[in-house]
Tab-separated table of C-alpha atoms and ligand atoms in Angstrom:
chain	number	residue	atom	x	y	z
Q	8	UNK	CA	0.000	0.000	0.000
Q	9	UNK	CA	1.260	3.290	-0.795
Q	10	UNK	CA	2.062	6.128	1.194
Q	11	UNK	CA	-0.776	8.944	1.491
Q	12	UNK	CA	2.133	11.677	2.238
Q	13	UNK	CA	4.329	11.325	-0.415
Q	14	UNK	CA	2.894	8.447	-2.494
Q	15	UNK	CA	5.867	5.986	-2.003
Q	16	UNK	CA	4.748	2.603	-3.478
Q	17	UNK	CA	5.414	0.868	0.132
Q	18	UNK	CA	4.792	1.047	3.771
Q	19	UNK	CA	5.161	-1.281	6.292
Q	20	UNK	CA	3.154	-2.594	9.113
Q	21	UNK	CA	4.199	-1.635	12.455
Q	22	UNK	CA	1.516	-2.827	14.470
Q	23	UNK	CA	-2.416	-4.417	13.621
Q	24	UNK	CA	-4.779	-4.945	15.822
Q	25	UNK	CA	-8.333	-6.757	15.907
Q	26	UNK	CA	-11.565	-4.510	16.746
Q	27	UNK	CA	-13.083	-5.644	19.807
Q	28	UNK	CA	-15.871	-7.491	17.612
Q	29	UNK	CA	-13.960	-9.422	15.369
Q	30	UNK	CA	-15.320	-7.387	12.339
Q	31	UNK	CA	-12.132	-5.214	10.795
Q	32	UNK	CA	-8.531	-5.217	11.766
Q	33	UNK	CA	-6.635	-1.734	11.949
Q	34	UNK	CA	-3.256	-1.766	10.795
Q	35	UNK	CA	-0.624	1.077	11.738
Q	36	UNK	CA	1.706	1.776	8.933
Q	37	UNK	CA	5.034	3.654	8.170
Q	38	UNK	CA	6.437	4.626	5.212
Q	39	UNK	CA	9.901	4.030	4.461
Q	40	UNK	CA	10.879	7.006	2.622
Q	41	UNK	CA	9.131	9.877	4.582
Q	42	UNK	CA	8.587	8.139	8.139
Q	43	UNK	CA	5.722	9.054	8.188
Q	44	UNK	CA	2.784	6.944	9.928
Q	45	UNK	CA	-0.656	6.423	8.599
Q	46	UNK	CA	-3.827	3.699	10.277
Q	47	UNK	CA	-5.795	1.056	7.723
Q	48	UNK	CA	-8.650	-0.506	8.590
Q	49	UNK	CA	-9.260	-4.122	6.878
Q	50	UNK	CA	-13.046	-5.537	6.846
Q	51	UNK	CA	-14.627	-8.231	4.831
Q	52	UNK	CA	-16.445	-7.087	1.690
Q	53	UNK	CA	-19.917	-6.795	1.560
Q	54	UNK	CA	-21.944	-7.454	-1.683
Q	55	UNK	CA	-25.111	-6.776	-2.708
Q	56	UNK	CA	-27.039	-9.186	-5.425
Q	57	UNK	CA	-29.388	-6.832	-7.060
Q	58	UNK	CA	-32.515	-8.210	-8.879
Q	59	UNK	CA	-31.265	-8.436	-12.191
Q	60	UNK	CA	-28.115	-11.322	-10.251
Q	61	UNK	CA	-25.300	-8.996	-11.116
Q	62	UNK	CA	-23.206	-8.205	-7.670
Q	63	UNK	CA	-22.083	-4.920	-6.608
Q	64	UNK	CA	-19.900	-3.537	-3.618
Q	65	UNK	CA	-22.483	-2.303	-0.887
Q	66	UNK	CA	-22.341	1.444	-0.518
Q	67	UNK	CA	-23.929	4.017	1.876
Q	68	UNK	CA	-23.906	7.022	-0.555
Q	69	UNK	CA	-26.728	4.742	-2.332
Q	70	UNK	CA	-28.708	4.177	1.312
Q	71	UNK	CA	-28.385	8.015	1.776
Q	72	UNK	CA	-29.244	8.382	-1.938
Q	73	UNK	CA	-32.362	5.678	-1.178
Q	74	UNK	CA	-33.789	7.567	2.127
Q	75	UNK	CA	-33.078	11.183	0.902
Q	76	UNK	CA	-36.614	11.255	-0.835
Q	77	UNK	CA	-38.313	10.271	1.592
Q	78	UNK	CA	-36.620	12.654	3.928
Q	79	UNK	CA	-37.382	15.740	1.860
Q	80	UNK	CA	-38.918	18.810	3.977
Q	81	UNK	CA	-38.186	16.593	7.254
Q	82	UNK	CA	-35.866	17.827	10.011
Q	83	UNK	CA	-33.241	15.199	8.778
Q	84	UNK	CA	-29.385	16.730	8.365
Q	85	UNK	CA	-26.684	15.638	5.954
Q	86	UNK	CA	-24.939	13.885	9.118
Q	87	UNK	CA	-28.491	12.313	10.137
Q	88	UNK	CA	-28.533	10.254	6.953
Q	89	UNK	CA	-24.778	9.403	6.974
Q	90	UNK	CA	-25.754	8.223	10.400
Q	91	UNK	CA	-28.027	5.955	9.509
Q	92	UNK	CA	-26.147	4.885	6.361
Q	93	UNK	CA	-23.841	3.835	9.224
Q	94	UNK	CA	-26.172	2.336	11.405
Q	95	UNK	CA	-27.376	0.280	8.223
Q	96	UNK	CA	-24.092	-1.173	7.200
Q	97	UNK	CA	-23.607	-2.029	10.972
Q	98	UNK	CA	-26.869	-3.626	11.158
Q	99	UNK	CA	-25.702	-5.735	8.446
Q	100	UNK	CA	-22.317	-6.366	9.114
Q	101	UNK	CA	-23.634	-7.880	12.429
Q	102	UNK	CA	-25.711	-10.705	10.873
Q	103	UNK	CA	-22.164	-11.688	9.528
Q	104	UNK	CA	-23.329	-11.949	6.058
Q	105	UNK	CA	-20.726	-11.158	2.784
Q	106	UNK	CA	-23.453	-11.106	0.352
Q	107	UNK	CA	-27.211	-9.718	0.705
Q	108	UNK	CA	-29.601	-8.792	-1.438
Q	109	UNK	CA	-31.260	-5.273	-2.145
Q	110	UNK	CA	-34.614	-6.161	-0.385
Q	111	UNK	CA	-32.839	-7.329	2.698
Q	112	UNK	CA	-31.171	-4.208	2.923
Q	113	UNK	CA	-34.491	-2.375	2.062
Q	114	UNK	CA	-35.674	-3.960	5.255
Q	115	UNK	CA	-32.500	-2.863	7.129
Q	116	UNK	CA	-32.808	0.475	6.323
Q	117	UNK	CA	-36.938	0.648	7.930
Q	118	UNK	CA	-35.812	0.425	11.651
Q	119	UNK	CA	-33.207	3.267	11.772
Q	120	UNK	CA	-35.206	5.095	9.702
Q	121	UNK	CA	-38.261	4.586	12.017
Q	122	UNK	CA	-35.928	5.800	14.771
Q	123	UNK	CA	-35.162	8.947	12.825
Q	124	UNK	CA	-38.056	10.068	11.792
Q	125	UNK	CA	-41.288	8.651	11.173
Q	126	UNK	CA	-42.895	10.616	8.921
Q	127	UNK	CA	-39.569	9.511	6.520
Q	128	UNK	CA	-40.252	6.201	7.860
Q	129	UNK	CA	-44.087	5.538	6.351
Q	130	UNK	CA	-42.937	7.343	3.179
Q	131	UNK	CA	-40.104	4.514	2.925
Q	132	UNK	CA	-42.167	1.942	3.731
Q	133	UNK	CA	-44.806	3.393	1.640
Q	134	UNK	CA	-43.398	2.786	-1.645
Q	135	UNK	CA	-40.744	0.421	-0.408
Q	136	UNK	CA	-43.423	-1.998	0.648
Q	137	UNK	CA	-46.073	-0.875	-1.841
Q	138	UNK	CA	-48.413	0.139	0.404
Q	139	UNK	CA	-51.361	0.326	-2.239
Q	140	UNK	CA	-54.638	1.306	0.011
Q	141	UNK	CA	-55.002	3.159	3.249
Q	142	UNK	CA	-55.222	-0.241	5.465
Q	143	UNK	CA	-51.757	-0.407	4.897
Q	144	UNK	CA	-50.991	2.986	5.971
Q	145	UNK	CA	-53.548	2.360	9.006
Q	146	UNK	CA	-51.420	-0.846	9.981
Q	147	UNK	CA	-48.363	1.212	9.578
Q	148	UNK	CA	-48.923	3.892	11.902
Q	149	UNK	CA	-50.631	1.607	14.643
Q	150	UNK	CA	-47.582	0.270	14.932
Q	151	UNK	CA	-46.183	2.825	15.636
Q	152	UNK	CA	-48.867	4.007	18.217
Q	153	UNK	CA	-48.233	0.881	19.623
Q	154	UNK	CA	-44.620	1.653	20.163
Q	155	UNK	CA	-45.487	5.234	21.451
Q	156	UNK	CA	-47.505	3.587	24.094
Q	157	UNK	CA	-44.632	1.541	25.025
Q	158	UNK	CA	-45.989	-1.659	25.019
Q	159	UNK	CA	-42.466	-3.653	23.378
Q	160	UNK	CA	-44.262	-4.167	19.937
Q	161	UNK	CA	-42.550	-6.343	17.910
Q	162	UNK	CA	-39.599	-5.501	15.345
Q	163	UNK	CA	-42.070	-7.317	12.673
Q	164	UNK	CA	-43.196	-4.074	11.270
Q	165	UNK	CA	-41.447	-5.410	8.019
Q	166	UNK	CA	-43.464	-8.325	6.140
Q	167	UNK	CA	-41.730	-11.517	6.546
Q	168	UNK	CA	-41.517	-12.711	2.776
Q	169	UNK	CA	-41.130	-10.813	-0.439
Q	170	UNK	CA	-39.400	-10.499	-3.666
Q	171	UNK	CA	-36.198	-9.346	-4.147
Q	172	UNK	CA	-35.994	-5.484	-5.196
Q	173	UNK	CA	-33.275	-2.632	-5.589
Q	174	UNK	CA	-33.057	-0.224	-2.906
Q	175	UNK	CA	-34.465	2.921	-2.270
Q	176	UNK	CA	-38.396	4.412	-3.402
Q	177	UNK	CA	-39.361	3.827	-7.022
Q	178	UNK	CA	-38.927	0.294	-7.309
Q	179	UNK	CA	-41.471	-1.125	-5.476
Q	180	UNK	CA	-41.670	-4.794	-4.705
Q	181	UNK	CA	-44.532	-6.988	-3.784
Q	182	UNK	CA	-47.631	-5.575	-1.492
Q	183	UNK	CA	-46.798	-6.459	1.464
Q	184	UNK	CA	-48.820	-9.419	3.214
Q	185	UNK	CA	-48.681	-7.613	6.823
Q	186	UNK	CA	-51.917	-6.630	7.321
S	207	ZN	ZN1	5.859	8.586	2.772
């Protein structure tokens, strides 16, 4: 790996060191020419399968990118979505899969998004789960009630089966059976 100070073609490892979860390994490095020391962090690659079988690296610009829509004229920051971009991958990272599909990660995104804000959150779901008459809406938001009231509802807000769709709002997927 090459020096990010003066570009030098080679650094060596001076010291690596496991995160307390097993997921990445951060490597301290020094380059030979300039002395200069720099930190890498190694973690598994994660893939997503989209719809059409062709593979491609997961990314959170493209959560951020999937949400933003539905986050229009909320109170949602810049660093709100990159949080939840972050909380996503996380989410995923800790079922220990290397491979997922776009729905999956569809239904990754709902609960952070919930937690952010909910108005974003039935939007989402709204097109993400093809919500297609107001029952759907209705079930939606007593769920949410339900949660309000504090009784622990379930995490099952998500339907339990569907197709397999890209990410984000505008490619909706089958309606969903969680009525
Ligand atoms: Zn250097």
């Amino acid at each position: 790996m090459h020096c990010p100070f003066c570009r030098h073609a080679d650094s060596r490892v001076v010291d690596s060191r496991t995160s307390d979860d097993g997921s990445s390994i951060r490597r301290r490095r020094q380059c030979p020419q300039c002395s200069r020391r720099f930190t890498t962090v190694e973690t598994a690659s994660l893939s997503v399968v989209k719809r059409s079988g062709a593979t491609e690296p997961f990314s959170r610009e493209k959560i951020v990118n999937g949400v933003r829509k539905a986050c229009q004229g909320r109170p949602v920051s810049e660093d709100d979505l990159a949080l939840l971009a972050q909380r996503v991958e996380e989410l995923i990272r800790s079922t220990g899969s290397a491979e997922l599909d776009a729905y999956e990660i569809g239904l990754t995104i709902l609960g952070p998004l919930r937690d952010l804000d909910e108005v974003a959150y039935l939007r989402f779901a709204s097109v993400y789960q093809a919500f297609d008459s107001l029952d759907d809406f209705e079930a939606a938001i007593t769920v949410l009630r339900a949660e309000h009231e504090g009784s622990a509802a379930p995490e099952a807000a998500a339907p339990p089966t569907a197709a397999a769709g890209d990410v984000g709002p505008g490619e909706p997927s089958e309606p969903s059976p969680a009525r």
